[in-house]
Structure formats: C-alpha cells, structure tokens
C-alpha cells in the first residue's frame, strides 16, 4: 500500500498544487504532511490550500482514486 500526500493550491490566487510525496506507511505520510505545512507556514497562512492523503495499491498504474481512497482531508480533524 502507498500513501500519496497532495497539497491542492488555489487557482484564483495563483498558489500552485504539489505532490508532497509518496510513502509506504500512513504514519509517515501524516508526519510528512505536518512537516510540510510547518516548513511552508501553511498552518498560519494556508487558508487557500487543501491537503489530502490518498491510499493507492500499486505504482505504475492508473489509479481511479475517488473519495473511497481518501484517508485524510484537511477539512477533517486530524
């Protein structure tokens, strides 16, 4: 299993989106997201960003990820 951490920016204000990383453990993905948000001061000023973690089963394949594969949404409590 793999965990893809995604930062969805804001198209209205020009904030870019970013694939933060791909991890082999959910705990590593959550830690990386916390570190990324802190390093980029997105906890303070990241109102226009949404952060997601998707669970995927294999690499080198098309993953039709929907909300069924979403394990973290920044609008939820962590």
Coordinates of N, CA and C in Angstrom, one line a residue:
X1 N 0.8 -1.2 0.0 CA 0.0 0.0 0.0 C 0.9 1.2 0.0
X2 N 0.4 2.3 -0.7 CA 1.2 3.6 -0.8 C 0.2 4.7 -0.4
X3 N 0.8 5.7 0.1 CA 0.1 6.9 0.6 C 0.6 8.1 -0.1
X4 N -0.2 8.8 -0.9 CA 0.2 10.0 -1.6 C -0.4 11.2 -0.9
X5 N 0.6 12.1 -0.6 CA 0.2 13.3 0.1 C 0.2 14.5 -0.9
X6 N -1.0 15.2 -1.0 CA -1.2 16.2 -2.0 C -1.6 17.5 -1.4
X7 N -1.0 18.6 -1.9 CA -1.3 19.9 -1.5 C -2.1 20.6 -2.7
X8 N -3.3 20.8 -2.5 CA -4.1 21.5 -3.6 C -4.1 23.0 -3.3
X9 N -3.4 23.7 -4.2 CA -3.3 25.1 -4.1 C -4.6 25.9 -4.5
X10 N -4.5 27.1 -4.8 CA -5.6 28.0 -5.1 C -5.4 28.5 -6.5
X11 N -6.3 28.1 -7.4 CA -6.2 28.7 -8.8 C -6.6 30.1 -8.9
X12 N -7.5 30.6 -8.0 CA -7.8 32.0 -8.0 C -6.7 32.9 -7.6
X13 N -5.9 32.5 -6.6 CA -4.8 33.4 -6.2 C -3.4 33.0 -6.7
X14 N -3.4 31.9 -7.5 CA -2.1 31.5 -8.1 C -1.2 30.6 -7.3
X15 N -1.7 30.1 -6.2 CA -1.0 29.2 -5.4 C -0.9 27.8 -6.1
X16 N 0.3 27.3 -6.3 CA 0.4 26.0 -7.0 C 0.0 24.8 -6.2
X17 N -0.4 23.8 -6.9 CA -0.6 22.5 -6.2 C 0.7 21.7 -6.2
X18 N 0.8 20.7 -5.4 CA 2.1 20.0 -5.2 C 1.8 18.6 -4.7
X19 N 2.5 17.6 -5.3 CA 2.5 16.2 -4.8 C 3.7 16.3 -3.8
X20 N 3.3 16.3 -2.5 CA 4.3 16.4 -1.4 C 5.2 15.1 -1.4
X21 N 4.6 14.0 -1.5 CA 5.4 12.7 -1.5 C 4.5 11.5 -1.6
X22 N 5.2 10.4 -1.8 CA 4.5 9.1 -1.8 C 5.3 8.2 -0.7
X23 N 4.5 7.6 0.2 CA 5.0 7.0 1.4 C 4.5 5.6 1.5
X24 N 5.2 4.7 2.2 CA 4.8 3.3 2.3 C 4.0 3.1 3.6
X25 N 3.9 4.1 4.5 CA 3.2 3.9 5.7 C 2.3 5.2 5.9
X26 N 1.1 4.9 6.4 CA 0.2 6.1 6.7 C 0.8 7.0 7.7
X27 N 1.5 6.5 8.7 CA 2.1 7.4 9.7 C 3.2 8.3 9.1
X28 N 3.9 7.7 8.2 CA 5.0 8.6 7.6 C 4.3 9.6 6.7
X29 N 3.2 9.3 6.1 CA 2.5 10.3 5.2 C 2.0 11.4 6.1
X30 N 1.4 11.1 7.2 CA 0.8 12.1 8.1 C 1.9 13.0 8.7
X31 N 3.1 12.4 9.1 CA 4.2 13.1 9.6 C 4.8 14.1 8.5
X32 N 4.9 13.6 7.3 CA 5.4 14.4 6.2 C 4.5 15.6 6.0
X33 N 3.2 15.4 6.0 CA 2.3 16.5 5.8 C 2.4 17.5 6.9
X34 N 2.5 17.1 8.1 CA 2.7 18.1 9.2 C 4.0 18.9 9.0
X35 N 5.1 18.2 8.7 CA 6.3 18.9 8.5 C 6.3 19.8 7.3
X36 N 5.6 19.4 6.2 CA 5.5 20.2 5.0 C 4.7 21.5 5.3
X37 N 3.6 21.3 6.1 CA 2.8 22.5 6.4 C 3.5 23.5 7.3
X38 N 4.3 22.9 8.3 CA 5.1 23.8 9.2 C 6.2 24.5 8.4
X39 N 6.9 23.8 7.6 CA 8.0 24.4 6.8 C 7.6 25.5 5.9
X40 N 6.4 25.3 5.4 CA 5.9 26.3 4.4 C 4.9 27.3 5.0
X41 N 4.8 27.2 6.4 CA 3.9 28.1 7.2 C 2.5 28.1 6.7
X42 N 2.0 26.9 6.3 CA 0.7 26.7 5.7 C -0.3 26.5 6.8
X43 N 0.1 26.3 8.1 CA -0.9 26.2 9.2 C -1.4 27.7 9.5
X44 N -0.5 28.6 9.3 CA -0.8 30.0 9.6 C -1.5 30.7 8.4
X45 N -1.0 30.5 7.2 CA -1.4 31.2 6.1 C -2.0 30.3 4.9
X46 N -2.3 29.1 5.2 CA -2.7 28.2 4.2 C -4.2 28.0 4.0
X47 N -4.9 29.1 4.2 CA -6.4 29.1 4.1 C -6.8 28.7 2.7
X48 N -6.0 29.0 1.7 CA -6.4 28.7 0.3 C -5.9 27.3 -0.2
X49 N -5.3 26.5 0.7 CA -4.8 25.2 0.4 C -5.8 24.1 1.0
X50 N -5.8 23.0 0.3 CA -6.5 21.8 0.9 C -5.5 20.7 0.8
X51 N -5.4 19.9 1.9 CA -4.4 18.8 1.9 C -5.1 17.5 2.0
X52 N -4.6 16.6 1.1 CA -5.3 15.3 1.0 C -4.2 14.2 1.1
X53 N -4.6 13.0 1.6 CA -3.8 11.8 1.6 C -4.6 10.7 1.0
X54 N -4.2 10.2 -0.2 CA -4.8 9.1 -0.9 C -4.1 7.8 -0.6
X55 N -4.8 6.7 -0.5 CA -4.3 5.4 -0.4 C -4.4 4.7 -1.8
X56 N -3.2 4.3 -2.3 CA -3.2 3.6 -3.6 C -2.6 2.2 -3.4
X57 N -3.0 1.3 -4.2 CA -2.5 -0.1 -4.0 C -1.2 -0.4 -4.8
X58 N -1.0 0.2 -6.0 CA 0.1 -0.1 -6.8 C 0.6 1.1 -7.6
X59 N 1.9 1.1 -7.9 CA 2.5 2.1 -8.7 C 2.5 1.7 -10.2
X60 N 2.9 2.6 -11.0 CA 2.9 2.4 -12.5 C 1.6 1.9 -13.0
X61 N 0.5 2.4 -12.5 CA -0.8 2.0 -12.9 C -1.7 3.2 -12.8
X62 N -2.8 3.3 -13.5 CA -3.8 4.3 -13.4 C -4.6 4.0 -12.2
X63 N -4.6 5.0 -11.3 CA -5.4 4.8 -10.1 C -6.6 5.7 -10.1
X64 N -7.8 5.2 -10.3 CA -9.0 6.0 -10.4 C -9.5 6.3 -9.0
X65 N -8.7 7.1 -8.3 CA -8.9 7.4 -6.9 C -10.2 8.3 -6.8
X66 N -11.0 7.9 -5.9 CA -12.2 8.7 -5.6 C -12.1 9.0 -4.1
X67 N -13.2 9.5 -3.6 CA -13.2 9.7 -2.1 C -13.1 8.4 -1.3
X68 N -13.3 7.3 -2.0 CA -13.2 6.0 -1.3 C -11.8 5.7 -0.9
X69 N -10.8 6.3 -1.6 CA -9.4 6.1 -1.3 C -8.8 7.2 -0.5
X70 N -9.6 8.2 -0.2 CA -9.1 9.3 0.6 C -9.1 9.0 2.1
X71 N -7.9 9.1 2.7 CA -7.9 8.8 4.2 C -7.7 10.0 5.0
X72 N -7.3 11.2 4.4 CA -7.2 12.4 5.1 C -7.6 13.6 4.3
X73 N -8.4 14.4 4.8 CA -8.8 15.7 4.2 C -8.6 16.8 5.2
X74 N -7.9 17.9 4.8 CA -7.6 18.9 5.7 C -8.8 19.6 6.4
X75 N -10.0 19.3 5.8 CA -11.2 19.9 6.4 C -11.7 19.0 7.6
X76 N -11.0 17.8 7.8 CA -11.3 17.0 8.9 C -10.4 17.3 10.1
X77 N -10.8 16.8 11.2 CA -9.8 16.9 12.4 C -8.8 15.8 12.2
X78 N -7.5 16.1 12.5 CA -6.5 15.1 12.3 C -6.4 14.2 13.6

